[in-house]
């Protein structure tokens, strides 16, 4: 079946540190991959996405590259800010069958000034 | 557009009572999803609709849960009777074109069953 595994949280960093949140997936074929972010008290919102192998999604300084060979979609940012504190979800959408997102368990990120 | 609108934002109810959560998707979107979020289980898909028709309700935990979408601009999730283990944040999301498209989430309804 389809599944997403994220690195365990919580993650705590200092401002301007480099961020990596690991995400690997299991799916039939080549799904679309997403990162969603959830700020406190809010719903999830799309951060970035990639729809085919070797695509790089980017937004607000965050990047993730669709790696077919390692079935991964790691989220990175070169210099985090306090305002990046949130919960980050990796997700996939299968290429066939049900049109629904499969989410990872989420990684809580806290950035200290 | 105002985005996906959910009501109420917070609901506190007693065990055994009926609870109805409401969702207004973004106009023009043809998919609507209901999710539940808890600390223990994370984000779970309960049910989703395409063009107002339920497509997959395999995530609905038990018969106490039911969902309807009488028209393209309104959906409800009902729990009857409610139990303390139903306490969670319930999200509604909508998209144009299904899972490959961006899903837009509402702000959620925080349900507490005492």
XYZ file of C-alpha atoms in Angstrom:
227
model
C 0.000 0.000 0.000
C 0.869 3.675 -0.025
C 2.606 5.152 2.992
C 4.786 8.067 4.092
C 7.406 8.018 6.842
C 8.835 11.212 8.331
C 11.672 11.686 10.751
C 10.623 11.682 14.359
C 10.177 14.999 16.055
C 10.185 17.292 17.748
C 13.039 19.194 16.152
C 14.490 22.254 17.882
C 16.966 24.554 16.158
C 18.451 27.976 16.624
C 17.628 30.785 14.262
C 19.693 30.739 11.033
C 20.469 27.032 11.391
C 20.200 24.615 8.460
C 17.094 22.459 8.427
C 16.491 18.991 7.060
C 13.335 16.981 7.673
C 13.514 13.530 6.159
C 10.627 11.951 4.290
C 10.485 8.591 2.514
C 7.547 6.995 0.820
C 6.181 3.706 -0.435
C 3.860 3.774 -3.399
C 2.914 2.007 -6.594
C 4.201 3.891 -9.594
C 5.251 7.510 -9.322
C 3.031 9.534 -7.030
C 2.932 13.293 -6.614
C 4.696 14.444 -3.453
C 3.850 17.347 -1.164
C 4.956 19.206 1.925
C 2.239 20.860 3.970
C 2.772 23.160 6.954
C 0.472 23.698 9.914
C 0.928 26.819 12.048
C -0.513 26.834 15.569
C -4.305 26.904 15.614
C -4.613 26.694 11.849
C -5.312 24.144 9.159
C -2.690 22.710 6.863
C -1.476 24.709 3.895
C 0.559 23.618 0.931
C 4.230 24.554 1.182
C 5.575 22.941 -1.979
C 5.063 20.009 -4.292
C 6.707 17.906 -7.015
C 4.874 15.784 -9.533
C 7.618 13.737 -11.195
C 11.052 12.330 -10.529
C 13.905 14.858 -10.178
C 11.469 17.755 -9.853
C 12.381 20.290 -7.196
C 9.624 22.065 -5.342
C 10.461 25.348 -3.628
C 8.699 28.062 -1.671
C 9.591 30.569 1.065
C 13.201 29.369 1.072
C 12.216 25.719 1.521
C 13.176 23.112 -1.058
C 12.563 19.417 -1.647
C 13.663 17.186 -4.525
C 11.712 14.159 -5.709
C 14.217 11.272 -5.595
C 12.842 8.186 -7.273
C 15.926 6.060 -6.630
C 15.761 6.580 -2.866
C 11.969 7.122 -2.697
C 12.573 10.290 -0.732
C 11.398 13.892 -0.601
C 13.449 15.555 2.125
C 12.597 19.122 3.130
C 15.483 21.594 3.474
C 16.000 25.236 4.307
C 19.325 26.965 4.503
C 18.561 29.437 7.287
C 15.475 29.029 9.450
C 13.585 31.796 11.197
C 11.488 31.843 14.345
C 8.423 32.234 12.116
C 9.126 28.791 10.598
C 8.081 27.137 13.845
C 5.211 24.839 12.877
C 4.328 21.220 12.171
C 5.423 19.939 8.773
C 3.681 17.082 6.947
C 4.998 15.097 4.025
C 2.283 13.601 1.808
C 1.800 11.674 -1.390
C -0.992 11.334 -3.894
C -1.119 8.054 -5.794
C -0.936 8.139 -9.562
C -3.741 5.620 -9.825
C -6.801 4.786 -7.845
C -8.188 6.874 -5.042
C -7.627 10.583 -5.354
C -6.615 11.152 -1.763
C -3.537 12.391 0.048
C -1.606 10.003 2.292
C 0.113 11.947 5.090
C 3.129 11.233 7.230
C 2.817 11.649 10.980
C 4.111 15.213 11.002
C 7.277 16.767 12.442
C 7.033 19.578 14.962
C 9.715 22.218 14.408
C 10.625 24.859 16.977
C 13.072 27.634 16.165
C 14.625 29.504 19.079
C 15.885 33.078 18.671
C -12.677 33.544 -2.025
C -12.851 33.131 1.738
C -11.324 29.673 1.657
C -12.767 26.551 3.231
C -15.092 27.529 6.057
C -15.780 25.246 8.974
C -18.158 25.683 11.860
C -18.118 25.686 14.751
C -14.458 26.368 15.591
C -14.858 24.793 18.998
C -17.446 22.345 20.293
C -17.758 20.934 23.781
C -20.417 18.328 24.294
C -21.389 15.622 26.716
C -20.930 11.966 25.980
C -23.959 10.527 24.226
C -24.959 13.747 22.522
C -25.175 14.231 18.774
C -22.545 16.469 17.209
C -22.706 18.013 13.739
C -19.708 19.622 12.103
C -20.167 21.779 9.034
C -18.041 22.648 6.036
C -18.337 25.008 3.101
C -15.735 24.172 0.437
C -14.158 26.620 -1.971
C -16.550 27.418 -4.793
C -15.849 25.334 -7.877
C -13.884 22.621 -6.111
C -15.095 19.132 -6.942
C -13.423 17.143 -4.152
C -14.127 17.409 -0.443
C -12.242 15.589 2.287
C -12.876 15.133 6.012
C -9.833 14.494 8.236
C -9.386 13.892 11.951
C -6.236 14.904 13.805
C -5.144 13.574 17.188
C -1.831 13.418 18.968
C -1.883 9.643 19.056
C -2.974 8.867 15.498
C -1.914 11.957 13.580
C -3.937 12.999 10.549
C -6.492 10.445 9.357
C -8.709 10.657 6.289
C -12.264 9.794 7.265
C -14.154 10.162 3.994
C -14.014 12.024 0.720
C -16.516 13.119 -1.902
C -16.253 13.803 -5.601
C -19.011 15.915 -7.122
C -21.063 15.443 -3.948
C -20.858 11.642 -4.119
C -19.058 9.728 -1.336
C -16.155 7.855 -2.923
C -14.272 6.305 -0.034
C -15.538 6.103 3.535
C -13.165 3.385 4.673
C -11.642 5.745 7.225
C -14.885 6.350 9.086
C -14.194 4.729 12.447
C -17.629 3.305 13.206
C -21.296 3.536 12.401
C -21.611 6.395 14.845
C -19.976 8.581 12.205
C -21.801 9.708 9.087
C -21.130 12.350 6.454
C -23.286 13.975 3.825
C -22.833 16.407 1.000
C -26.289 17.511 -0.131
C -24.885 20.043 -2.609
C -21.612 21.390 -3.918
C -21.343 24.093 -1.279
C -22.067 22.227 1.943
C -21.066 19.105 3.821
C -21.690 17.777 7.310
C -19.962 15.251 9.529
C -22.191 13.858 12.243
C -21.308 11.807 15.300
C -24.172 10.136 17.110
C -23.756 9.256 19.910
C -20.484 10.990 20.723
C -17.843 9.449 22.989
C -14.813 10.946 24.768
C -12.451 9.154 22.355
C -13.947 11.203 19.523
C -12.245 14.289 20.948
C -9.979 15.617 18.195
C -9.586 18.388 15.658
C -11.666 17.724 12.559
C -10.563 19.295 9.289
C -12.409 19.727 6.063
C -10.451 20.258 2.853
C -11.378 20.783 -0.760
C -9.528 20.598 -4.055
C -10.058 20.957 -7.759
C -9.167 17.724 -9.458
C -8.442 15.320 -6.644
C -5.345 14.247 -4.780
C -2.792 15.532 -7.266
C -4.092 19.029 -6.886
C -3.490 21.282 -3.932
C -5.866 20.613 -1.070
C -7.105 23.689 0.792
C -7.851 23.110 4.449
C -10.271 24.843 6.754
C -9.182 25.994 10.193
C -10.717 22.950 11.803
C -13.241 22.227 14.510
C -11.832 21.301 17.901
C -14.244 18.798 19.421
C -14.158 17.920 23.089
C -16.488 15.228 24.386
C -16.717 15.122 28.181
